[in-house]
Structure formats: C-alpha cells, structure tokens
PDB file of C-alpha atoms in Angstrom:
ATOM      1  CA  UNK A   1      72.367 130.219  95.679  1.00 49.00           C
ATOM      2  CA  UNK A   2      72.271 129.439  91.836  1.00 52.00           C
ATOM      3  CA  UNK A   3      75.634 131.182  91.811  1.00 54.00           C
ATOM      4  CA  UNK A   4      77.062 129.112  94.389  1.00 55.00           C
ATOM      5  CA  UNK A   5      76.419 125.639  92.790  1.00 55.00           C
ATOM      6  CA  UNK A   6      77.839 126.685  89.986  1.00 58.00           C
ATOM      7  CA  UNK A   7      81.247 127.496  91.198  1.00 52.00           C
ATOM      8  CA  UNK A   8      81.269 124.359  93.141  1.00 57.00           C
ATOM      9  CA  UNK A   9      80.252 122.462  90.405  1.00 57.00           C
ATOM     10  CA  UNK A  10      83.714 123.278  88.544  1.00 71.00           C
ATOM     11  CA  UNK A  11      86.031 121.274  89.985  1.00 71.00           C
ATOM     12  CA  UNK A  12      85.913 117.958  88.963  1.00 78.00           C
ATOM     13  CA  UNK A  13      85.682 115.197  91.634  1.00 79.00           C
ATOM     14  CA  UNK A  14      89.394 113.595  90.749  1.00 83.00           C
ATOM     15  CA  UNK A  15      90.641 117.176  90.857  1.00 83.00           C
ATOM     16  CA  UNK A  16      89.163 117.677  94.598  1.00 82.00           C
ATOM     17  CA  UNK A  17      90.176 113.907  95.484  1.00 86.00           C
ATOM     18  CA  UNK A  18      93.491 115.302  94.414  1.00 85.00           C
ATOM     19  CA  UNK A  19      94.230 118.654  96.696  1.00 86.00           C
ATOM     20  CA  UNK A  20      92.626 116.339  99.417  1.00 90.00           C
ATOM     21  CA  UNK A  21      95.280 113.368  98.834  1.00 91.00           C
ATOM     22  CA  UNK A  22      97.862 116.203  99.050  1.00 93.00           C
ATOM     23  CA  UNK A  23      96.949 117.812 101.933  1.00 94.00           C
ATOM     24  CA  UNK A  24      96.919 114.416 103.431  1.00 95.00           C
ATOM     25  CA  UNK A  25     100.430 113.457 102.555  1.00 94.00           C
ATOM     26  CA  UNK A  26     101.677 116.952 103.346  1.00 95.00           C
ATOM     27  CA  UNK A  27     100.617 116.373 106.887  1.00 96.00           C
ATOM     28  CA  UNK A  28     102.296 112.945 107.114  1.00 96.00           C
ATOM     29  CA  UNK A  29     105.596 114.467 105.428  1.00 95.00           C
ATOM     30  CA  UNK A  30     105.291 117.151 107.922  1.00 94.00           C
ATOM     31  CA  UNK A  31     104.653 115.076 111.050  1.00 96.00           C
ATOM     32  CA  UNK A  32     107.742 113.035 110.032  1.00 94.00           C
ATOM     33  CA  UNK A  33     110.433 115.378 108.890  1.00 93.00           C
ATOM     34  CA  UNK A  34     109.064 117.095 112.724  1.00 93.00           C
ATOM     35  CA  UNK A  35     109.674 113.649 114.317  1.00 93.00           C
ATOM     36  CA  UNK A  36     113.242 113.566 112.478  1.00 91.00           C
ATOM     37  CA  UNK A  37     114.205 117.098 114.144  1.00 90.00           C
ATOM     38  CA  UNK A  38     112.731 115.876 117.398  1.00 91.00           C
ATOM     39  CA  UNK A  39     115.366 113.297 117.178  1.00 89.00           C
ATOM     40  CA  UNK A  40     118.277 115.694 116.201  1.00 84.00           C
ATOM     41  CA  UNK A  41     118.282 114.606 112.691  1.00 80.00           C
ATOM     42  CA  UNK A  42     118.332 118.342 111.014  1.00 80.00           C
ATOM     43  CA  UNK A  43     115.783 119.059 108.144  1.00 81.00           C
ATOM     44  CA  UNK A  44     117.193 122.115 107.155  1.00 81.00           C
ATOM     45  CA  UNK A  45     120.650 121.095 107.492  1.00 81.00           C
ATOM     46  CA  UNK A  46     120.205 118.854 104.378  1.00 80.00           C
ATOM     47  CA  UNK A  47     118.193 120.619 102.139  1.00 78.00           C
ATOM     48  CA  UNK A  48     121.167 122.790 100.720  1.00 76.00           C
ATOM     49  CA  UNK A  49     122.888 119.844  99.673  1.00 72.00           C
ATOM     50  CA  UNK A  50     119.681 118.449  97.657  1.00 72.00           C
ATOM     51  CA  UNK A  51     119.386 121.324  95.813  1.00 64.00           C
ATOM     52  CA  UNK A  52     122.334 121.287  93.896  1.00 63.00           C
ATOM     53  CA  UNK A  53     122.323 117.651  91.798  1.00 60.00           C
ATOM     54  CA  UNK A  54     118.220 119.139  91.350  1.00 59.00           C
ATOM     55  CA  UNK A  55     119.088 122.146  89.561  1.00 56.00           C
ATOM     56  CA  UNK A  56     122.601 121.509  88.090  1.00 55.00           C
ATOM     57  CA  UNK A  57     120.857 118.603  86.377  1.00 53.00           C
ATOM     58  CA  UNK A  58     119.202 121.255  83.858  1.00 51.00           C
ATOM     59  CA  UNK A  59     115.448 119.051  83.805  1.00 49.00           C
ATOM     60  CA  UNK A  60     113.518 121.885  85.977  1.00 48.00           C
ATOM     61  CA  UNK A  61     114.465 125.606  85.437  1.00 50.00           C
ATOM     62  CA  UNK A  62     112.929 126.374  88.397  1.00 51.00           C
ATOM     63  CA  UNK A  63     115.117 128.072  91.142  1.00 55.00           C
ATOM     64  CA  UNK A  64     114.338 127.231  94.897  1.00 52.00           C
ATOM     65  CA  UNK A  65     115.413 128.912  98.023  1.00 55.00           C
ATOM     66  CA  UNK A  66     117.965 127.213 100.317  1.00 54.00           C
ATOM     67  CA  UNK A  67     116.180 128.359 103.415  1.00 57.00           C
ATOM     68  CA  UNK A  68     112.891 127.019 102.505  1.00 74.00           C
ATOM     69  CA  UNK A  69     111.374 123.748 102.876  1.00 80.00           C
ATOM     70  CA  UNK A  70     109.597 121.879  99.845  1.00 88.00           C
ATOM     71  CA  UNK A  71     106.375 120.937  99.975  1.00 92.00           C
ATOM     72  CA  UNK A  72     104.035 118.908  97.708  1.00 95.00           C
ATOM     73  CA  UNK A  73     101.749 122.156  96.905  1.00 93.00           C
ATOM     74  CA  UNK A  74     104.683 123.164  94.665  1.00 90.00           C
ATOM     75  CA  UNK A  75     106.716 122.432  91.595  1.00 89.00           C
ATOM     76  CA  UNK A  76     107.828 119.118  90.427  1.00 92.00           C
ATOM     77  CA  UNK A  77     111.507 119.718  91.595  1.00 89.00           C
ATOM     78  CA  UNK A  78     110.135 120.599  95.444  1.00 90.00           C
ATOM     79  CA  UNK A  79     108.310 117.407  95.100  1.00 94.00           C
ATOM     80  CA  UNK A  80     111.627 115.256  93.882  1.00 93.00           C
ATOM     81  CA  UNK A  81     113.252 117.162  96.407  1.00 91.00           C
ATOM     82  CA  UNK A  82     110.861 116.384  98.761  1.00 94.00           C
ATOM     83  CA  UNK A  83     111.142 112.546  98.323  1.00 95.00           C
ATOM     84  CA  UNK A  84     114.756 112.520  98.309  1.00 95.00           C
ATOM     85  CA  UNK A  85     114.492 114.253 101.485  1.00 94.00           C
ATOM     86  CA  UNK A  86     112.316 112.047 103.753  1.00 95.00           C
ATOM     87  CA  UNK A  87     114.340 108.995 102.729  1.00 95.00           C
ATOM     88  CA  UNK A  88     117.889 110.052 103.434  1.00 94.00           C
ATOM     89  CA  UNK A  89     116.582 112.046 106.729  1.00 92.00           C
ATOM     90  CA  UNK A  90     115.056 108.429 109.003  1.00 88.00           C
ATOM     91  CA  UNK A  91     117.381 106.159 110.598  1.00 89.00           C
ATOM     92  CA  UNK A  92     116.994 103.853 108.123  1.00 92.00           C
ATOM     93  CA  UNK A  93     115.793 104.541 104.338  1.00 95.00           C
ATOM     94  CA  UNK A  94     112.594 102.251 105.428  1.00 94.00           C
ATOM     95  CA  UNK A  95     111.596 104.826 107.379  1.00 94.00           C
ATOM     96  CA  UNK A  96     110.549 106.849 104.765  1.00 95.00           C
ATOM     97  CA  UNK A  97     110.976 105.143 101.841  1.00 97.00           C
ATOM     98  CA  UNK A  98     107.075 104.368 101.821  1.00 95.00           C
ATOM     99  CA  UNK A  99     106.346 108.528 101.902  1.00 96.00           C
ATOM    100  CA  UNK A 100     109.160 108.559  98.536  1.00 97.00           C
ATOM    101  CA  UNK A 101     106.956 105.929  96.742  1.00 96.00           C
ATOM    102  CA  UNK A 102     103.888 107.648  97.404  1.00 95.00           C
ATOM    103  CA  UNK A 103     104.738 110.800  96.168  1.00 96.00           C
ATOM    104  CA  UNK A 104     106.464 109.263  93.031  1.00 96.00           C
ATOM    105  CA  UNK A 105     103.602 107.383  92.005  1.00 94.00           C
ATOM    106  CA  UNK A 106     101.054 110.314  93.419  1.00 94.00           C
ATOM    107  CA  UNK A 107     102.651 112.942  90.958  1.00 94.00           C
ATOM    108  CA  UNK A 108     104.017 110.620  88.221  1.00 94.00           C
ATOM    109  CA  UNK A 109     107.623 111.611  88.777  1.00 95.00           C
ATOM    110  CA  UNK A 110     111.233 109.240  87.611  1.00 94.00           C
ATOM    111  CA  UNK A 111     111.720 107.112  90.361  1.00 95.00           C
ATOM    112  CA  UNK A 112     114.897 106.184  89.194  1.00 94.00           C
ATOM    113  CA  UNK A 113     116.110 109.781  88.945  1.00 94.00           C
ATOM    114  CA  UNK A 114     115.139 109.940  92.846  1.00 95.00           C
ATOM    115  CA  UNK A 115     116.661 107.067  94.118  1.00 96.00           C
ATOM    116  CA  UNK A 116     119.839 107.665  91.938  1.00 95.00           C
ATOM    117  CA  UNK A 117     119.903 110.719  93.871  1.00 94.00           C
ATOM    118  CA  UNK A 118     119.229 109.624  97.503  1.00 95.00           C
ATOM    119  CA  UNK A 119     121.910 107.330  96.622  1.00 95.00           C
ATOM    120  CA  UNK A 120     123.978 109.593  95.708  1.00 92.00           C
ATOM    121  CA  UNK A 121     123.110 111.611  98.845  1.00 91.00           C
ATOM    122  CA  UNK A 122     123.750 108.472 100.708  1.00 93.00           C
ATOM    123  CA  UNK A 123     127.121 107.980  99.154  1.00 92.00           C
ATOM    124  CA  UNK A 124     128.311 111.460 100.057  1.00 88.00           C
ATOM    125  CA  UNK A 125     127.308 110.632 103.910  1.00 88.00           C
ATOM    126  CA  UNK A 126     129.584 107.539 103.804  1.00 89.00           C
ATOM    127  CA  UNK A 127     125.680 105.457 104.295  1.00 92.00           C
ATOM    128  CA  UNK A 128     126.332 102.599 102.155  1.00 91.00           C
ATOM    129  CA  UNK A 129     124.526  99.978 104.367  1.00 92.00           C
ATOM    130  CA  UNK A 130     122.144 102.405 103.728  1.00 95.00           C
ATOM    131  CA  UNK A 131     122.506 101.933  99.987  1.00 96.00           C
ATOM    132  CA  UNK A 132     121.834  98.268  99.970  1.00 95.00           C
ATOM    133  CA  UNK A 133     118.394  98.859 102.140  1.00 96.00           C
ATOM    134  CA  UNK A 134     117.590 101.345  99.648  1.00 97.00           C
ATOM    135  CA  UNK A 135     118.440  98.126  96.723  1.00 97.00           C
ATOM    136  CA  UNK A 136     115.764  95.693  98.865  1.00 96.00           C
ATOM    137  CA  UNK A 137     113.255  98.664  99.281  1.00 96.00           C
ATOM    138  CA  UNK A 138     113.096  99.204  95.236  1.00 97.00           C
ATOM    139  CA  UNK A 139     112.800  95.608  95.037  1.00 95.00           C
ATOM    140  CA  UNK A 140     110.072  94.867  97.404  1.00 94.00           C
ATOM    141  CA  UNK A 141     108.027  97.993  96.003  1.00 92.00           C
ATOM    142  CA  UNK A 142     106.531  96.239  93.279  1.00 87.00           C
ATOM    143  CA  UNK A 143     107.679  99.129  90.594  1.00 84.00           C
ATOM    144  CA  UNK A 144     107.980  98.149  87.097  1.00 84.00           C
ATOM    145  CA  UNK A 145     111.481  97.581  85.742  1.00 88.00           C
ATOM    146  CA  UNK A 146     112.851  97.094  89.102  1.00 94.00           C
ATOM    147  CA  UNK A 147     116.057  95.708  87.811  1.00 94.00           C
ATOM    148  CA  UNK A 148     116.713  98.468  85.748  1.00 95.00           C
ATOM    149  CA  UNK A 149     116.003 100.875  88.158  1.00 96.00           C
ATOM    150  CA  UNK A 150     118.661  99.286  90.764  1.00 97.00           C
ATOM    151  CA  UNK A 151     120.501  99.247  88.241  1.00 97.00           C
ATOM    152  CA  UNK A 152     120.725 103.152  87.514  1.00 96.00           C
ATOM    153  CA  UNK A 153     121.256 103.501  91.328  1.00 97.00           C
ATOM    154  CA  UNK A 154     123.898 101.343  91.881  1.00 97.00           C
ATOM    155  CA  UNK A 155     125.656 103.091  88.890  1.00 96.00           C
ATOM    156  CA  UNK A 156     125.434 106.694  90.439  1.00 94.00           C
ATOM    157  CA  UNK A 157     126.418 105.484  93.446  1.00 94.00           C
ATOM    158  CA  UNK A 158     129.849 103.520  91.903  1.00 94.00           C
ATOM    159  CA  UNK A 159     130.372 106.979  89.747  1.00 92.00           C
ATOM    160  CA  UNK A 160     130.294 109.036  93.094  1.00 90.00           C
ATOM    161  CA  UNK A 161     132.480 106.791  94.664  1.00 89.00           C
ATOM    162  CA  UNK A 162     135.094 106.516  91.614  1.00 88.00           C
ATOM    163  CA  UNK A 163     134.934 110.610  91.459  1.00 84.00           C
ATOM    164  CA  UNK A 164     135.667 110.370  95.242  1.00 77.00           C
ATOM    165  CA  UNK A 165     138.376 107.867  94.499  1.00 68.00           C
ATOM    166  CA  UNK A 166     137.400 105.626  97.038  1.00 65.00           C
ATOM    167  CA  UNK A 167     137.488 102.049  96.284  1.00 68.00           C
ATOM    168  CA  UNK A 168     136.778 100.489  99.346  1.00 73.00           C
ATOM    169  CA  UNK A 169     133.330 100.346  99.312  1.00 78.00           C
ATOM    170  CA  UNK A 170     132.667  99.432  95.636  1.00 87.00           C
ATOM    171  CA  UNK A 171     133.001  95.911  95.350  1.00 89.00           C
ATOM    172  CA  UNK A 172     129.891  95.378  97.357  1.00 91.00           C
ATOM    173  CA  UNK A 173     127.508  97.795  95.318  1.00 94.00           C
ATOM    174  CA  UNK A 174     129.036  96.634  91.960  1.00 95.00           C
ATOM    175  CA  UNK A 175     128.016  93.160  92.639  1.00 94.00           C
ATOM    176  CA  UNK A 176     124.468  94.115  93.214  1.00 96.00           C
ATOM    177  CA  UNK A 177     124.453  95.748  89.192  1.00 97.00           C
ATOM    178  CA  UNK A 178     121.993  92.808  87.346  1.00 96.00           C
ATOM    179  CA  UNK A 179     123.293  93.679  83.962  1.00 97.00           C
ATOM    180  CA  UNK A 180     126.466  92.337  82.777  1.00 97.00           C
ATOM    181  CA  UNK A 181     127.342  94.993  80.273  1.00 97.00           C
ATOM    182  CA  UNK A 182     126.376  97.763  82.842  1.00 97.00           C
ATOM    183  CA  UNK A 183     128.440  95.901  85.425  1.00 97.00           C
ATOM    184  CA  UNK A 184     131.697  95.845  83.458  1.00 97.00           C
ATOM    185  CA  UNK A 185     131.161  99.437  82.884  1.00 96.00           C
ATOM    186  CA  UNK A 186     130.953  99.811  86.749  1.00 96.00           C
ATOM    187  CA  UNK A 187     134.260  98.040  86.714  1.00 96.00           C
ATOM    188  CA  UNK A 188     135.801 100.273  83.830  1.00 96.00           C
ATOM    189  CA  UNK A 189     135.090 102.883  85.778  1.00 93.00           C
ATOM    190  CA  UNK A 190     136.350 101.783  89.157  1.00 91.00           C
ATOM    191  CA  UNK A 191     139.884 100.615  87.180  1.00 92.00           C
ATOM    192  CA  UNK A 192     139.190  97.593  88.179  1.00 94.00           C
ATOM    193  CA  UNK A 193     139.917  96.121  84.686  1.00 96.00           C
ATOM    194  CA  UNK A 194     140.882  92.358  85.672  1.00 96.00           C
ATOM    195  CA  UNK A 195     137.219  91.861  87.093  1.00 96.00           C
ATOM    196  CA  UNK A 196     136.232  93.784  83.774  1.00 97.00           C
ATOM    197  CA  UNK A 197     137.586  91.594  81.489  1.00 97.00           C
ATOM    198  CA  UNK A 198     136.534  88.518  83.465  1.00 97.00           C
ATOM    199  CA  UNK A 199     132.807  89.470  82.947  1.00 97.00           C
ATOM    200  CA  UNK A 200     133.391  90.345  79.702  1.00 97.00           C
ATOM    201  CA  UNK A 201     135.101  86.998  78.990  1.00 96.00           C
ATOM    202  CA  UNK A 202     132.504  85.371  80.828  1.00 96.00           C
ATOM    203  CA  UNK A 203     129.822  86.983  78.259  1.00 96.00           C
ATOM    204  CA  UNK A 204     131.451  86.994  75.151  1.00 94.00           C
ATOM    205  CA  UNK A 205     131.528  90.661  74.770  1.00 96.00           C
ATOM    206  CA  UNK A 206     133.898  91.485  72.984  1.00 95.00           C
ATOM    207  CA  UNK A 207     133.131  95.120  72.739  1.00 96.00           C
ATOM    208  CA  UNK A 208     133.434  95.407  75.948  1.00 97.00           C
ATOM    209  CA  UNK A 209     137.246  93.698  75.913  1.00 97.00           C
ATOM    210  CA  UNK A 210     138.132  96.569  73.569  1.00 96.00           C
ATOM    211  CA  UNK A 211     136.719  99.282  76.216  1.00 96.00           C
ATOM    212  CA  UNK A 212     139.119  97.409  78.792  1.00 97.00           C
ATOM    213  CA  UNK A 213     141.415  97.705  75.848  1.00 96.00           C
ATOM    214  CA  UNK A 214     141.262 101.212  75.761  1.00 96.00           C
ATOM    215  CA  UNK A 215     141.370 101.762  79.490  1.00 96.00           C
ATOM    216  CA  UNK A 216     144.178  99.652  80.181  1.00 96.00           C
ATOM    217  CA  UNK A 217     146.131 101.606  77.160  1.00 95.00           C
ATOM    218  CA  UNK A 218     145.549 104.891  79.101  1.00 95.00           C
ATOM    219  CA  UNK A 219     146.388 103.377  82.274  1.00 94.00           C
ATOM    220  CA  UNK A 220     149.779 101.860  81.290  1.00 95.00           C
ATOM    221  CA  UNK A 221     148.755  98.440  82.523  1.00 95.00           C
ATOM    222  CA  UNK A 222     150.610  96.760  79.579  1.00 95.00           C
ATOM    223  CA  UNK A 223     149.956  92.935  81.587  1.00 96.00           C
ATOM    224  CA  UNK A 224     145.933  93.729  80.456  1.00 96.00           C
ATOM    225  CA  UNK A 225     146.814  95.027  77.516  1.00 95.00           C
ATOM    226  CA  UNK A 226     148.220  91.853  76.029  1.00 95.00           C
ATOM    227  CA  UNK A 227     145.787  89.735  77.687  1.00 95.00           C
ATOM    228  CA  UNK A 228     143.137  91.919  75.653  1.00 96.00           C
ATOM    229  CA  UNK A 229     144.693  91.553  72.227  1.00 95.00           C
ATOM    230  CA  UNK A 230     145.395  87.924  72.546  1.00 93.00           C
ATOM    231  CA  UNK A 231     142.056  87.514  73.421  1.00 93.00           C
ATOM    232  CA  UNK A 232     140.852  89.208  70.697  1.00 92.00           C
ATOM    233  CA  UNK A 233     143.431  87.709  68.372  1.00 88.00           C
ATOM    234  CA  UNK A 234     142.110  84.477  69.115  1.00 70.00           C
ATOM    235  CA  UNK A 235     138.063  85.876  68.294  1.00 58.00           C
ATOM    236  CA  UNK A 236     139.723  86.723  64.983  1.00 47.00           C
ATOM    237  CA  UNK A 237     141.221  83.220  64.240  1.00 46.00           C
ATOM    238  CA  UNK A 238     138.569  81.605  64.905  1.00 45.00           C
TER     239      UNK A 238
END
C-alpha cells in the first residue's frame, strides 16, 4: 500500500491536470475532424500537403508519416500540424478556429507561424474569403500583438499569391496589412509599384522610394523610375 502512494504521489497535480486537458481536447479534435469526413470533407486528403511548409521550414527535425494523423500526445510539429488542420478542414475557418487557439495557447506554440500557414493553405485552395474570416477570427481572439500577427498572415498569403503570379486577388488582402512599411513591401512584391510609391509618399519613407527605385530599374518601368528620382531629388534640395 505504502508503495502505491508513493508512485501516485509523483506526478504533480498541474502535470495530471495536463494529460487530462489533452485527452479532453483530443476527443473534441477527434469528434470534429470525424464530423468533417462525415460531411465529405477528407482528413487524410490534406494532411500530405501540411506536411511539407512543416518540415521544409527546418524549426522541427522531426519527420512524420504522410499516412498518419497528428495528434496532441505527440511532438510540437503534430500539434502545429494539428491546428492548421482543423481550421482549413470546417466550412468556414470559425469552425475550428476555436480548437487552433486552444491548442496554441494549451502548448505555448507561434500562433503566427500557424495562421501564416493555414493561410497559406487557404491561398493554395483558391479560399480567400476564407482568408479574411481567418483576419476577424485573430482579431476577435484577444491574442497579444494582434496587428502584427495579421500582419505576418496577410504577408504569406500576398507572397503565395505573387509566387503563383496571380494578381487578382491581392488588392483585397494587401489592404488589410496595418503597417505601412510592411504594406509597401506587399506592393513591391506584387509589382504593383504606383500604389508603392503612393504609400511611401504618403509616409515620407523615403527608403522605401529607393526599394521602388530599385524594382522599377529591374522592371524597365522607366515612367516610375523618374518619378522616383525626382522625388528624391526634391528630398535632397530641400
């Protein structure tokens, strides 16, 4: 008996509280992931494409199997692959966005990592109402830094889309970047260089009227160009 007490005496009470909080929040990731294939919204059929921006991003060493699930009783990676998963797999990102911010906060992972990559996910999937719900979930959750996280987001999601050379749906998500100089960037990067220098004229950065500089000189836009040095010729007369 004396033996007995002992052993259960060595887990501390946060550690038990712990396995218990995950074995709760397994069973509600499992019951909704099950509810998702119920509604022929295939699990398994995503989790390849997860995988890849995980490990190619070189933060977790771990390797995972394709043809297995993640679950919260593993590593790290399973558990940011886990929370990417149940938001891009609902109807809506509401669905299980509240599931994502519980397992963030739960297991202290970078919730802007994870959202950059369900927006990412949603990018590839051509979701980009999607994206914006994603925007007002972030905002409404009450996380610290919100801006800046939205901001990382949106900024993934534009850099998808400008690999992808699709333009079309940019202006909308580049509007929704809070900080000017990350905005312009956004813009840069799109080629969109007469919005950039707007901005950038708009802000007095004049850093950032060089970058269009630059862009616009490897572009062959020579109308930008000499709207960029005269501006800056007239920052140096003054």
């Amino acid at each position: 008996m004396e033996s007995t007490l002992q052993l259960a005496m060595k887990l501390d009470p946060r550690e038990v509280n712990h396995h218990l909080s995950t074995v709760f929040w397994q069973m509600e990731v499992t019951k909704f992931l099950h509810s998702c294939e119920l509604e022929q919204r295939h699990v398994m059929d995503l989790i390849p494409g997860l995988l890849q921006p995980l490990q190619s991003s070189g933060i977790f060493g771990t390797k995972l199997s394709s043809c297995s699930v993640p679950t919260l009783f593993g590593s790290n990676i399973e558990r940011m692959q886990l929370a990417v998963l149940v938001m891009v797999c609902g109807k809506t990102v509401d669905e299980g966005f509240g599931l994502a911010f519980r397992i963030i906060k739960d297991y202290h992972l970078k919730a802007s990592q994870i959202y950059s990559l369900a927006g990412k996910k949603l990018v590839c999937d051509g979701r980009f109402a999607d994206i914006e719900q994603l925007i007002f979930c972030i905002q409404s959750s009450g996380l610290s830094e919100t801006s800046s996280v939205c901001d990382d987001v949106l900024v993934q999601c534009v850099h998808t889309l400008a690999e992808k050379r699709d333009s079309t749906d940019m202006e909308p998500l580049i509007k929704l970047i809070v900080d000017p100089g990350r905005k312009i960037s956004a813009y840069i990067k799109c080629r969109q260089l007469k919005s950039a220098y707007l901005l950038a004229v708009k802000y007095s950065r004049l850093d950032d009227v060089r970058k269009i500089l630059h862009e616009a000189q490897k572009l062959g836009q020579t109308k930008m160009q000499q709207i960029c040095l005269k501006r800056l010729g007239q920052q140096v007369e003054t």
